Coordinates of N, CA and C in Angstrom, one line a residue:
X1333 N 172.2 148.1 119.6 CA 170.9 147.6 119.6 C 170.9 146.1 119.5
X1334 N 170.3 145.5 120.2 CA 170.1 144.0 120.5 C 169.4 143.2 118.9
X1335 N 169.8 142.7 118.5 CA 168.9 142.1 117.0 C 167.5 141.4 117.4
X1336 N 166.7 141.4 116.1 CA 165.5 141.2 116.5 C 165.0 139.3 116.7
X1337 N 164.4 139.7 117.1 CA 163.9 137.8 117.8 C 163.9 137.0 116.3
X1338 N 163.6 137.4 115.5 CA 163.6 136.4 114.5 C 163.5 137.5 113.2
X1339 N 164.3 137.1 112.1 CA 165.1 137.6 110.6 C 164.8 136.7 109.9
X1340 N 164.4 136.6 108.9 CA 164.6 136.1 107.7 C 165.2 136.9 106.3
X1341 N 166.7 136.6 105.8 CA 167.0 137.1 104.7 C 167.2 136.5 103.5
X1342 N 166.5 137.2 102.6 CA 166.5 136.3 101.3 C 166.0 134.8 101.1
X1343 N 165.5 134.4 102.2 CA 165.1 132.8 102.2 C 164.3 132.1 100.8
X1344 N 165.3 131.0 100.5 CA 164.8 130.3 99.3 C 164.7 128.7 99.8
X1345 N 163.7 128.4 99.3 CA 163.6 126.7 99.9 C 163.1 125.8 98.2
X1346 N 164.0 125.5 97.8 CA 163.3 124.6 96.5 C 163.5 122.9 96.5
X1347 N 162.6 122.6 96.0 CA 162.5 121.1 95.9 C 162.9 120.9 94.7
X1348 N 163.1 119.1 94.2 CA 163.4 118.7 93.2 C 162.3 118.2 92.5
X1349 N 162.4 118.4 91.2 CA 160.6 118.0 90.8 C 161.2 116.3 90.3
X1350 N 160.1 115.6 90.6 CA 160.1 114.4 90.6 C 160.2 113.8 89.0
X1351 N 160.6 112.6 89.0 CA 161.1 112.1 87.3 C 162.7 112.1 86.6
X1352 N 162.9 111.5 86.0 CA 164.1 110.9 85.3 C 164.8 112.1 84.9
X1353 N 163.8 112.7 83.6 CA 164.2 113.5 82.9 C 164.1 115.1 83.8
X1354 N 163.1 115.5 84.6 CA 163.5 116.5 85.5 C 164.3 116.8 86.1
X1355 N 165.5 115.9 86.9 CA 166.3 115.4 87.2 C 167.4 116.0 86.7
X1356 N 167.5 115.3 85.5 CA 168.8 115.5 84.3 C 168.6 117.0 84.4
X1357 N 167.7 117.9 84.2 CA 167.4 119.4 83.5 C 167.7 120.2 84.6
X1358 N 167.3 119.6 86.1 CA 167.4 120.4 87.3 C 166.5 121.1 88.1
X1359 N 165.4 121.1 87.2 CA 164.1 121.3 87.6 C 163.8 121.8 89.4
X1360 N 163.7 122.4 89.4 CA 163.3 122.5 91.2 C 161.8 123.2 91.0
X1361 N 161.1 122.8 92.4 CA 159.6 123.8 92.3 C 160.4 124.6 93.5
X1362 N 159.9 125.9 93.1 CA 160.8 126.9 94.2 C 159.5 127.5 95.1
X1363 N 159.5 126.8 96.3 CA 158.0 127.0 97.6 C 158.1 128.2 98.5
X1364 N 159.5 128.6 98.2 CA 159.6 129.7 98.9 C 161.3 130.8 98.0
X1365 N 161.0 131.8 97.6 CA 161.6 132.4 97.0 C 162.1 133.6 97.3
X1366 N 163.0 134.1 98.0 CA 163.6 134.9 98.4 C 162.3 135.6 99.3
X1367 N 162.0 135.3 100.2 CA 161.6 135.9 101.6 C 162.3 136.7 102.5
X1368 N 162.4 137.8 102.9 CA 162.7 138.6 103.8 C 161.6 139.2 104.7
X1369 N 161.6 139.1 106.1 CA 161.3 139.6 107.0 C 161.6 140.1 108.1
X1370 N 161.2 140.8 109.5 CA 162.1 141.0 110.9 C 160.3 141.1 111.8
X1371 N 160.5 140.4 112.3 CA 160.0 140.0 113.6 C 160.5 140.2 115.1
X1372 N 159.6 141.5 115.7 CA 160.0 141.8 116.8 C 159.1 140.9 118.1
X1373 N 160.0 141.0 119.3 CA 159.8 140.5 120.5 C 158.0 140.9 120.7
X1374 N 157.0 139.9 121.2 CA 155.6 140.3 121.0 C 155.0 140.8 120.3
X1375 N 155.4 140.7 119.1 CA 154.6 141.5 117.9 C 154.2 140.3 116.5
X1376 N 152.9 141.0 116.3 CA 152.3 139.4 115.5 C 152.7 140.0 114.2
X1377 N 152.8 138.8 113.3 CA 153.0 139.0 111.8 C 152.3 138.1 111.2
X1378 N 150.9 138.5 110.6 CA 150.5 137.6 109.8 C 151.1 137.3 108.2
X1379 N 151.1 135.9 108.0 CA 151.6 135.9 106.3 C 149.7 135.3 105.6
X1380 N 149.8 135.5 104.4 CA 148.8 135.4 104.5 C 149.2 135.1 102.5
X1381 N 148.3 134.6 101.8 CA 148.2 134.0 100.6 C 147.7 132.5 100.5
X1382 N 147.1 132.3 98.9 CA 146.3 131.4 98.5 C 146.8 129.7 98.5
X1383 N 146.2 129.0 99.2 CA 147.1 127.6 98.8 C 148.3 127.3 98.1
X1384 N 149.1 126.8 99.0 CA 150.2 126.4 98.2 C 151.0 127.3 97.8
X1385 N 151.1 128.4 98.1 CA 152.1 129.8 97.9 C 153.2 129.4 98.5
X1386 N 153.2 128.5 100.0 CA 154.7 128.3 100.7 C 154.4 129.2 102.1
X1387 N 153.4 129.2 102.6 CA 153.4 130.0 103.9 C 153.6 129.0 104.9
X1388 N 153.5 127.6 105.1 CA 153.7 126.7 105.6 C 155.1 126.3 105.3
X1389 N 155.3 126.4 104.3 CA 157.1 126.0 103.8 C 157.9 127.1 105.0
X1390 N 157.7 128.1 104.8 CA 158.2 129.6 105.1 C 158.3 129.1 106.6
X1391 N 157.3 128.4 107.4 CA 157.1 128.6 108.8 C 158.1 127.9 109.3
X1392 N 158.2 126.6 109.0 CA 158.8 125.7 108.9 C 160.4 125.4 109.2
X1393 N 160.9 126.2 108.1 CA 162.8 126.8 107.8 C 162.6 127.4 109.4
X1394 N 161.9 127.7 110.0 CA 162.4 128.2 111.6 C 163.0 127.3 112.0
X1395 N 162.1 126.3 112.1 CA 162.6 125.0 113.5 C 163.5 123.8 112.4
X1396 N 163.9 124.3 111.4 CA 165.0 123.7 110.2 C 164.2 122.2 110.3
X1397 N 162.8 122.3 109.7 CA 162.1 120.9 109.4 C 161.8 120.9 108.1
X1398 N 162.4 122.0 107.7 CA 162.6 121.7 105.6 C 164.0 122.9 105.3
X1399 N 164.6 121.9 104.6 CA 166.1 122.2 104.6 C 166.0 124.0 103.7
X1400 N 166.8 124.5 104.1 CA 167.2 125.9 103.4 C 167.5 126.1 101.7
X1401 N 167.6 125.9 101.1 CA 168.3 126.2 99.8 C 169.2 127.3 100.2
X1402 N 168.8 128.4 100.1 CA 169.8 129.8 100.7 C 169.3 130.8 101.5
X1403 N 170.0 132.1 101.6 CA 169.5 133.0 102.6 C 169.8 132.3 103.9
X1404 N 169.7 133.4 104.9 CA 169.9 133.2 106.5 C 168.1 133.5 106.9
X1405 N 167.8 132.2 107.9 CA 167.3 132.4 109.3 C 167.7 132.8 110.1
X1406 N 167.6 134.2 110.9 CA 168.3 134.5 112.3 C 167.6 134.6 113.6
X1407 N 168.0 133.7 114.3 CA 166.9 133.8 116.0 C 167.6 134.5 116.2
X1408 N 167.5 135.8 117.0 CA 168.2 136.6 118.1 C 169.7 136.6 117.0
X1409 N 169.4 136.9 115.9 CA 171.1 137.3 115.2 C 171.7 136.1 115.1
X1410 N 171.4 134.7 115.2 CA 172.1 133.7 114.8 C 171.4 132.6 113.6
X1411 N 172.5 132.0 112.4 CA 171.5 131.7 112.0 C 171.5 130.1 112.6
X1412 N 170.0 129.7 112.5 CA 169.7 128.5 113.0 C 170.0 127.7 112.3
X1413 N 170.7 127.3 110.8 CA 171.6 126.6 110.3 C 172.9 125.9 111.1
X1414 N 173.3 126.8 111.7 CA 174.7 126.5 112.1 C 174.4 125.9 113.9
X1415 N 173.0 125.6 114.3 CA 172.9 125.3 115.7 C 173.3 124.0 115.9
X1416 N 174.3 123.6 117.1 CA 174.1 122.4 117.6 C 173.3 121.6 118.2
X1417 N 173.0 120.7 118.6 CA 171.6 119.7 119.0 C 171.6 120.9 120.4
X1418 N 172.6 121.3 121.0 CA 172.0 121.8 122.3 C 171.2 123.1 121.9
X1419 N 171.6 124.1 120.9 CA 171.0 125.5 120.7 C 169.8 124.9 119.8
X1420 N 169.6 123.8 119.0 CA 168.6 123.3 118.6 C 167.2 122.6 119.3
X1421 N 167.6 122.1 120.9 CA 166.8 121.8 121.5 C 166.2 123.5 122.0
X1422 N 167.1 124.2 123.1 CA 166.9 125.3 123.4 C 165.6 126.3 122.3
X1423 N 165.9 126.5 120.8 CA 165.2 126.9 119.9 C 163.7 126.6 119.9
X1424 N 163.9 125.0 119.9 CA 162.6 124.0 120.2 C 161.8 124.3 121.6
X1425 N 162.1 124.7 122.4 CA 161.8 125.1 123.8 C 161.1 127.0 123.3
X1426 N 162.0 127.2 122.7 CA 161.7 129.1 122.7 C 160.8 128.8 121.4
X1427 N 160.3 128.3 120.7 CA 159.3 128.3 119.6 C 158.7 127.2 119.6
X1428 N 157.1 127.4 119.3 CA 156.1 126.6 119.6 C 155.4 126.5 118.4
X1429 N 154.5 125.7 118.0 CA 153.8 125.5 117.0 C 152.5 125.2 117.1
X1430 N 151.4 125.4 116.8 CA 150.0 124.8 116.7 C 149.9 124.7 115.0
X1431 N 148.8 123.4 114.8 CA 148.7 123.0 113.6 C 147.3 123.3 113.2
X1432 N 147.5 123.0 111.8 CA 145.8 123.3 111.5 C 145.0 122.6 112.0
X1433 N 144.9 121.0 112.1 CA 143.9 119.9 112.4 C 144.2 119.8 113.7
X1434 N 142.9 120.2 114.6 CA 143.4 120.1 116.3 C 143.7 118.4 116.7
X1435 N 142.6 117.6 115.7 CA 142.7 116.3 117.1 C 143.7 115.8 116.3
X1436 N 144.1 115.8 114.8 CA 145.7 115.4 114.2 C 146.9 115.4 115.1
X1437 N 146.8 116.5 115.6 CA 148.2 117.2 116.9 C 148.3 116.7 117.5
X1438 N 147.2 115.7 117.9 CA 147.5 115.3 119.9 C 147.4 113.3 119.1
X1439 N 148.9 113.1 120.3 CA 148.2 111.6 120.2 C 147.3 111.1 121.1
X1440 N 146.5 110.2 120.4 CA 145.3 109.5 120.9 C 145.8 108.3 122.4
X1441 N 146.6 108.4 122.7 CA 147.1 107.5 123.3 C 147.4 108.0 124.6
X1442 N 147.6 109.3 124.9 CA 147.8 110.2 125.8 C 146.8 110.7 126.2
X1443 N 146.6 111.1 127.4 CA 145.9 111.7 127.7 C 146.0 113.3 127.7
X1444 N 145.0 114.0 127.9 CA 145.5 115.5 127.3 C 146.2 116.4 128.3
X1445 N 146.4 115.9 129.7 CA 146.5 116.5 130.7 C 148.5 116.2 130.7
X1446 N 149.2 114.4 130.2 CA 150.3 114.0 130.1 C 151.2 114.9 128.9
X1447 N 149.6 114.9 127.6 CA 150.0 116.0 125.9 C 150.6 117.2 126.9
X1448 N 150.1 118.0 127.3 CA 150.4 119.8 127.9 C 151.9 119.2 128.9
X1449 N 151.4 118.1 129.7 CA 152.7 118.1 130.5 C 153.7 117.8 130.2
X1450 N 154.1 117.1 128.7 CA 155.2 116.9 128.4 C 156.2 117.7 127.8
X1451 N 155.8 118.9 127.5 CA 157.2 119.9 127.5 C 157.5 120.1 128.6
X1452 N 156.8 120.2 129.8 CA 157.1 120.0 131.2 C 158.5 119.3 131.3
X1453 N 158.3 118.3 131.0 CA 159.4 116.7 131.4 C 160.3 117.2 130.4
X1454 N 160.1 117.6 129.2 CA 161.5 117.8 128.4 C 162.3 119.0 128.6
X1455 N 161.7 120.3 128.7 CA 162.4 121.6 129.1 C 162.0 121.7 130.2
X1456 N 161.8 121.1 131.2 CA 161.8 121.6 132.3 C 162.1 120.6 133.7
X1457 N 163.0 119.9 133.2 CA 163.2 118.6 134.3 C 163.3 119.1 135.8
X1458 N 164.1 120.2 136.3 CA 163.9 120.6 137.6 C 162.9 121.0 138.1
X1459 N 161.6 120.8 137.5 CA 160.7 121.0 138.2 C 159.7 119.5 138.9
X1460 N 159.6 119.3 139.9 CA 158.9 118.8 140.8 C 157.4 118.2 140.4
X1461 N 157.1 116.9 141.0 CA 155.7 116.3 139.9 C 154.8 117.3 140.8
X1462 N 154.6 118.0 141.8 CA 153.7 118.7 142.0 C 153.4 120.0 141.5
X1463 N 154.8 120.1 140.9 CA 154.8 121.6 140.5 C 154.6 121.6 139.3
X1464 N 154.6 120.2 138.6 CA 154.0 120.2 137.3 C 152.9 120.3 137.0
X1465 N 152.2 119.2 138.1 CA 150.7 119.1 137.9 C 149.9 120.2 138.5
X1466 N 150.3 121.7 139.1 CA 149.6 122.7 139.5 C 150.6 123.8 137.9
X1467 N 151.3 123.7 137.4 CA 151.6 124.0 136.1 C 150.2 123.9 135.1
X1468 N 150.1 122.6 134.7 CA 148.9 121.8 133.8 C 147.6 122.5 134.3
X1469 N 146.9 122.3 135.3 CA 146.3 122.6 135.8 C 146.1 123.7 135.7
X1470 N 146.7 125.1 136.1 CA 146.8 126.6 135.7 C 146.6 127.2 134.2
X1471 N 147.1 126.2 133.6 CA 147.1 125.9 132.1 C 146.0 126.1 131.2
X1472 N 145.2 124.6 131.7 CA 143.9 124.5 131.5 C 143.6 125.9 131.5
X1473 N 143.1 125.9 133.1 CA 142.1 127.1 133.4 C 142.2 128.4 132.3
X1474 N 143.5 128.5 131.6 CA 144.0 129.7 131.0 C 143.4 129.9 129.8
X1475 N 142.8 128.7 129.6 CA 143.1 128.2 128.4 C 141.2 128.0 128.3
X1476 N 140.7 128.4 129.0 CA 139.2 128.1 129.1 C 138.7 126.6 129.3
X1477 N 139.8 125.7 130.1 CA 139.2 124.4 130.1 C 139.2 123.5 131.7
X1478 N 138.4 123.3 132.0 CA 138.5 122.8 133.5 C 139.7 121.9 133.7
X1479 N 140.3 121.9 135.0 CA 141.3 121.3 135.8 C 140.9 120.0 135.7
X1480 N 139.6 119.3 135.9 CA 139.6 118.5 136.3 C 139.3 117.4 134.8
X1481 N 139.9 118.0 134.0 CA 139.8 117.2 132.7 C 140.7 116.6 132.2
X1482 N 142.0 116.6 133.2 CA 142.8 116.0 132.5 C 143.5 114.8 132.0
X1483 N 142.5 114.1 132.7 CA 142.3 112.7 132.8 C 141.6 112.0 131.4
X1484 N 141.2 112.8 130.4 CA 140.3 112.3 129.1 C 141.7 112.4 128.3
X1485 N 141.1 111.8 127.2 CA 141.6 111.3 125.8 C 141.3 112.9 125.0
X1486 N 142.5 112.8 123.6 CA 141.6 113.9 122.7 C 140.4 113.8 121.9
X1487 N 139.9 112.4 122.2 CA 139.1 111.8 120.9 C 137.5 112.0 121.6
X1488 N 137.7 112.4 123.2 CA 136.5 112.9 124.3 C 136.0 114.4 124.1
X1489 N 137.0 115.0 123.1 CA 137.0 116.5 122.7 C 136.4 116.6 121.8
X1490 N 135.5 118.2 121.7 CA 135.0 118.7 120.2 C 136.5 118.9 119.6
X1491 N 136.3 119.8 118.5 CA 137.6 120.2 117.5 C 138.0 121.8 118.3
X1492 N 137.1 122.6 118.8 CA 137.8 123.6 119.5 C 138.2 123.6 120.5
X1493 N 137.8 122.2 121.7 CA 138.5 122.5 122.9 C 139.8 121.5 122.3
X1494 N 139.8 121.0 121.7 CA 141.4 119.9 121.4 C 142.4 121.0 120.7
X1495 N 141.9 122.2 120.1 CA 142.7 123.1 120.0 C 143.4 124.3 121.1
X1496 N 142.2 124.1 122.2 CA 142.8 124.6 123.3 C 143.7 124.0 123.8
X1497 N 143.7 122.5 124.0 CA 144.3 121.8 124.4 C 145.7 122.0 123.8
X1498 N 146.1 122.3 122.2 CA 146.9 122.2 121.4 C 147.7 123.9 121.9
X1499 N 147.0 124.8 122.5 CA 147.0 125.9 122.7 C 148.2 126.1 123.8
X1500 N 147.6 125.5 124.6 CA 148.2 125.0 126.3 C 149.4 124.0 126.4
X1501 N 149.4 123.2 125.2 CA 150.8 122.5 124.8 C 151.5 123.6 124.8
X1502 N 151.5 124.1 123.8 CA 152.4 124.9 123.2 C 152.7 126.1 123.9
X1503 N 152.2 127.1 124.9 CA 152.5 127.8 125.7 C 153.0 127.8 127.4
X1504 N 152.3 126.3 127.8 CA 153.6 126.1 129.0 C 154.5 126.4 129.1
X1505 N 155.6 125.6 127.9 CA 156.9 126.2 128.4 C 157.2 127.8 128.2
X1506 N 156.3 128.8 128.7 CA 156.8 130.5 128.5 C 157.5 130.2 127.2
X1507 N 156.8 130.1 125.7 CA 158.0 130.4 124.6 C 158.1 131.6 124.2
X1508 N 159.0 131.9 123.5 CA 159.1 133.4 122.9 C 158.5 133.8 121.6
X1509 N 158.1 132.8 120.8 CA 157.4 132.9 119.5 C 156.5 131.4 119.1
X1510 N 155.3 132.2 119.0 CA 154.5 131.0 118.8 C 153.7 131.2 117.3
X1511 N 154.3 129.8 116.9 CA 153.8 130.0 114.9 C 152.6 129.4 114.8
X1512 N 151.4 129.7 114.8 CA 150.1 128.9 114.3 C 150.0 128.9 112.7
X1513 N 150.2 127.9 112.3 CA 149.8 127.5 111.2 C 148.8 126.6 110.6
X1514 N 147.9 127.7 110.3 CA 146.1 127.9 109.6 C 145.4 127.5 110.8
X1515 N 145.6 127.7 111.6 CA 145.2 127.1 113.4 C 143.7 127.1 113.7
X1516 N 143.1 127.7 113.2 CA 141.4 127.9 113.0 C 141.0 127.5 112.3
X1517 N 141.4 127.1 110.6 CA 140.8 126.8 109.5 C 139.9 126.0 109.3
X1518 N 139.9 124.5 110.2 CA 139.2 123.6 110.6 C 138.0 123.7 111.5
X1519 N 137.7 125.2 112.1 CA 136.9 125.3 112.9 C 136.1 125.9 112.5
X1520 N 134.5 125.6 113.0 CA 133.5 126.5 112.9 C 133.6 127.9 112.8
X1521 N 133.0 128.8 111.9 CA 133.2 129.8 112.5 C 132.9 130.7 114.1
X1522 N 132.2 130.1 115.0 CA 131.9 130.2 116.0 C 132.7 130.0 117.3
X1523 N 133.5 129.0 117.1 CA 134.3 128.7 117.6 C 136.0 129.1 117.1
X1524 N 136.0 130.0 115.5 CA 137.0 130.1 115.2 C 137.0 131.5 116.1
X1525 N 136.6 132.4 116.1 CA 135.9 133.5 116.9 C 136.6 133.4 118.5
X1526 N 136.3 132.4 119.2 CA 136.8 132.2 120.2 C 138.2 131.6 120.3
X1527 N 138.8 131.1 119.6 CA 140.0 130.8 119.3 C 140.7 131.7 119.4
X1528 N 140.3 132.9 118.1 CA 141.4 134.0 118.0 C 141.1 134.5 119.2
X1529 N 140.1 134.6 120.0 CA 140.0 136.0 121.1 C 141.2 135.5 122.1
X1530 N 141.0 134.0 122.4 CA 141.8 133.3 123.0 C 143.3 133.8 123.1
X1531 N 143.6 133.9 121.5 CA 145.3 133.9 121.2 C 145.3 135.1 121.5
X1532 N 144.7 136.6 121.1 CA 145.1 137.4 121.2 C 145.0 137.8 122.9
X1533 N 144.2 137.5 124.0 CA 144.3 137.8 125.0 C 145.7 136.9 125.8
X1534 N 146.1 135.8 125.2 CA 147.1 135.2 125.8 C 148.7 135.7 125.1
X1535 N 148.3 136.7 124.4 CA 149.7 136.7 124.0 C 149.9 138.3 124.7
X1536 N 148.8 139.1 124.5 CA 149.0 140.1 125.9 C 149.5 140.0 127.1
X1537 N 148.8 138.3 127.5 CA 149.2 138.5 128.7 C 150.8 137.9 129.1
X1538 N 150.7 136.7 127.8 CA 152.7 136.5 127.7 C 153.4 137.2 127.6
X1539 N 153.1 138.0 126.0 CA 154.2 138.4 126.1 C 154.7 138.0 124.2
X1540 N 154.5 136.9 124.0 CA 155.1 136.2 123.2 C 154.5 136.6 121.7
X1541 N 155.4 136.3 120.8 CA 155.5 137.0 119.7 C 155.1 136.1 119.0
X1542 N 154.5 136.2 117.5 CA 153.0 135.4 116.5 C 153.2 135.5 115.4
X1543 N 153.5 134.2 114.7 CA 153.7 134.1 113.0 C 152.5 133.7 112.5
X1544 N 151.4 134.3 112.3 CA 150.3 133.7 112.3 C 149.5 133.6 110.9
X1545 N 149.5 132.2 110.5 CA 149.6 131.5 109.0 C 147.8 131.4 108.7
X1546 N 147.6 132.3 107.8 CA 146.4 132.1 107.1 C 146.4 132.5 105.7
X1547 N 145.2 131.7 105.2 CA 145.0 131.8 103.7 C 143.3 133.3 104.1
X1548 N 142.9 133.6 104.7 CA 142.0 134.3 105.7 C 142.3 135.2 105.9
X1549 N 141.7 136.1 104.7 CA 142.2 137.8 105.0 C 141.0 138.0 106.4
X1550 N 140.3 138.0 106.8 CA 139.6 138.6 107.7 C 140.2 138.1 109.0
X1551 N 140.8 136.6 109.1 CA 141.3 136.3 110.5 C 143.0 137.0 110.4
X1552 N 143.6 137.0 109.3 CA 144.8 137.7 109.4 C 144.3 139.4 109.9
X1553 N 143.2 139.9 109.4 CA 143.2 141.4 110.2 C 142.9 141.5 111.7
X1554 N 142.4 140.5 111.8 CA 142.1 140.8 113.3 C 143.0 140.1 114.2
X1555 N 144.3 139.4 113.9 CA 145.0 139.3 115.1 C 146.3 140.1 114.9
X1556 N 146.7 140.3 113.6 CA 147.9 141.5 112.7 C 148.2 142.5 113.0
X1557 N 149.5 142.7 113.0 CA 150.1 144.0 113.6 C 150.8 144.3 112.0
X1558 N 151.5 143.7 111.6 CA 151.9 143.7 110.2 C 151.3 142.3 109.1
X1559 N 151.3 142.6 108.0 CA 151.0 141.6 107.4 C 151.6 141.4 106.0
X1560 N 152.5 139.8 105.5 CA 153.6 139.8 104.4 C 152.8 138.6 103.6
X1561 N 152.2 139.4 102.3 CA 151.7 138.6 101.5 C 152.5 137.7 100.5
X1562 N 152.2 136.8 100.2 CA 152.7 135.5 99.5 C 151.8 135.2 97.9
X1563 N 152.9 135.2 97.3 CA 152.2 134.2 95.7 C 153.3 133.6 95.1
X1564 N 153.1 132.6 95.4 CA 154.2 131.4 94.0 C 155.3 131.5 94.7
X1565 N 155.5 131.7 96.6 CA 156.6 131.4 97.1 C 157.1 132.8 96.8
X1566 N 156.9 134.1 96.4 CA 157.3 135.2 96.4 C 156.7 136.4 97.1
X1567 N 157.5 137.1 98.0 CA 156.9 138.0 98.5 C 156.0 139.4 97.6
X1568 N 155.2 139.9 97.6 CA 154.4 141.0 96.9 C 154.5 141.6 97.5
X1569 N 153.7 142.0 98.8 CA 153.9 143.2 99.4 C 153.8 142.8 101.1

């Protein structure tokens, strides 16, 4: 049997608490405390708990942007500790992220049409500027936003189409696991509504598999296939 797209065993991630005397004693705040999970190929997993439990900490140890204390991360049965820059770009290419604050994500400096295209240019150099810009373009549309927008700034956006936008970054390059973390929280409920409909119709039609981070028992049921609750960085149930 092939291993599953992403493991988590026993994951501990602790910090050092700040001060002199903390220090001396050893003190750690422990944000994530022995976590175990298995995540299969297109299957969502919501984690879900109260501020500050570590469900953000938890996401994170994927793409190794907060160091491990112990336990294995395993992509496809490897743990991503031991990756070199090349299986660490590759990773970066197979996992995506959307953030809570949509217009935070995008730089202002870019336009939103160059934001989507640039995983283009990084994982995808063999592809052709035409074949990029009918890529982008296909994108949009996918994504509920006209083609011919991609010439504006993010700062010309409400907060839910700059999440579409943040949407369409993140799913060009075909990734295999896409982690939204609190990805709606910032939004109207009206527009959080159309968000999720969004994700769940696009992940149908990808394919791609959903670590999907909320403090939101009602948005964790409606996009959840399973769901791994959190308190004090410890799994409950």
């Amino acid at each position: 049997m092939s291993p599953p797209l992403l493991e988590l065993r026993d994951v501990r991630v602790h910090f050092p608490v700040r001060g002199r005397r903390a220090r001396r004693e050893g003190a750690v705040v422990k944000a994530v405390d022995g976590v175990s999970f298995i995540l299969e190929e297109g299957r969502t997993l919501g984690v879900v708990g109260e501020s500050g439990c570590g469900k953000s900490t938890l996401a994170r140890t994927v793409l190794r942007l907060v160091p491990v204390t112990g336990g294995e991360v395993l992509w496809n049965g490897r743990d991503v500790r031991g990756f070199d820059d090349r299986a660490m770009r590759e990773l970066r290419r197979d996992v995506r992220m959307v953030f809570q604050d949509p217009l935070a994500s995008l730089n202002p400096r870019m336009t939103v049409g160059e934001l989507v295209r640039e995983p283009l240019d990084l994982f995808a150099p063999e592809l052709d500027e035409r074949a990029k810009r009918n890529a982008v373009a296909a994108m949009f549309e996918r994504v509920g936003l006209r083609a011919d927008l991609v010439e504006r700034y993010p700062h010309e956006f409400s907060g839910g189409q700059c999440q579409r936008v943040n949407i369409a970054r993140a799913l060009i390059g075909r990734p295999k696991l896409l982690i939204c973390d609190e990805s709606v929280s910032a939004l109207d409920v009206s527009i959080r509504a159309q968000i999720l409909n969004l994700l769940i119709d696009l992940q149908a039609e990808t394919g791609v598999a959903c670590l999907f981070i909320s403090h939101d028992l009602s948005v964790i049921r409606q996009v959840s296939e399973r769901v791994l609750v959190l308190y004090l960085g410890k799994m409950m149930e």
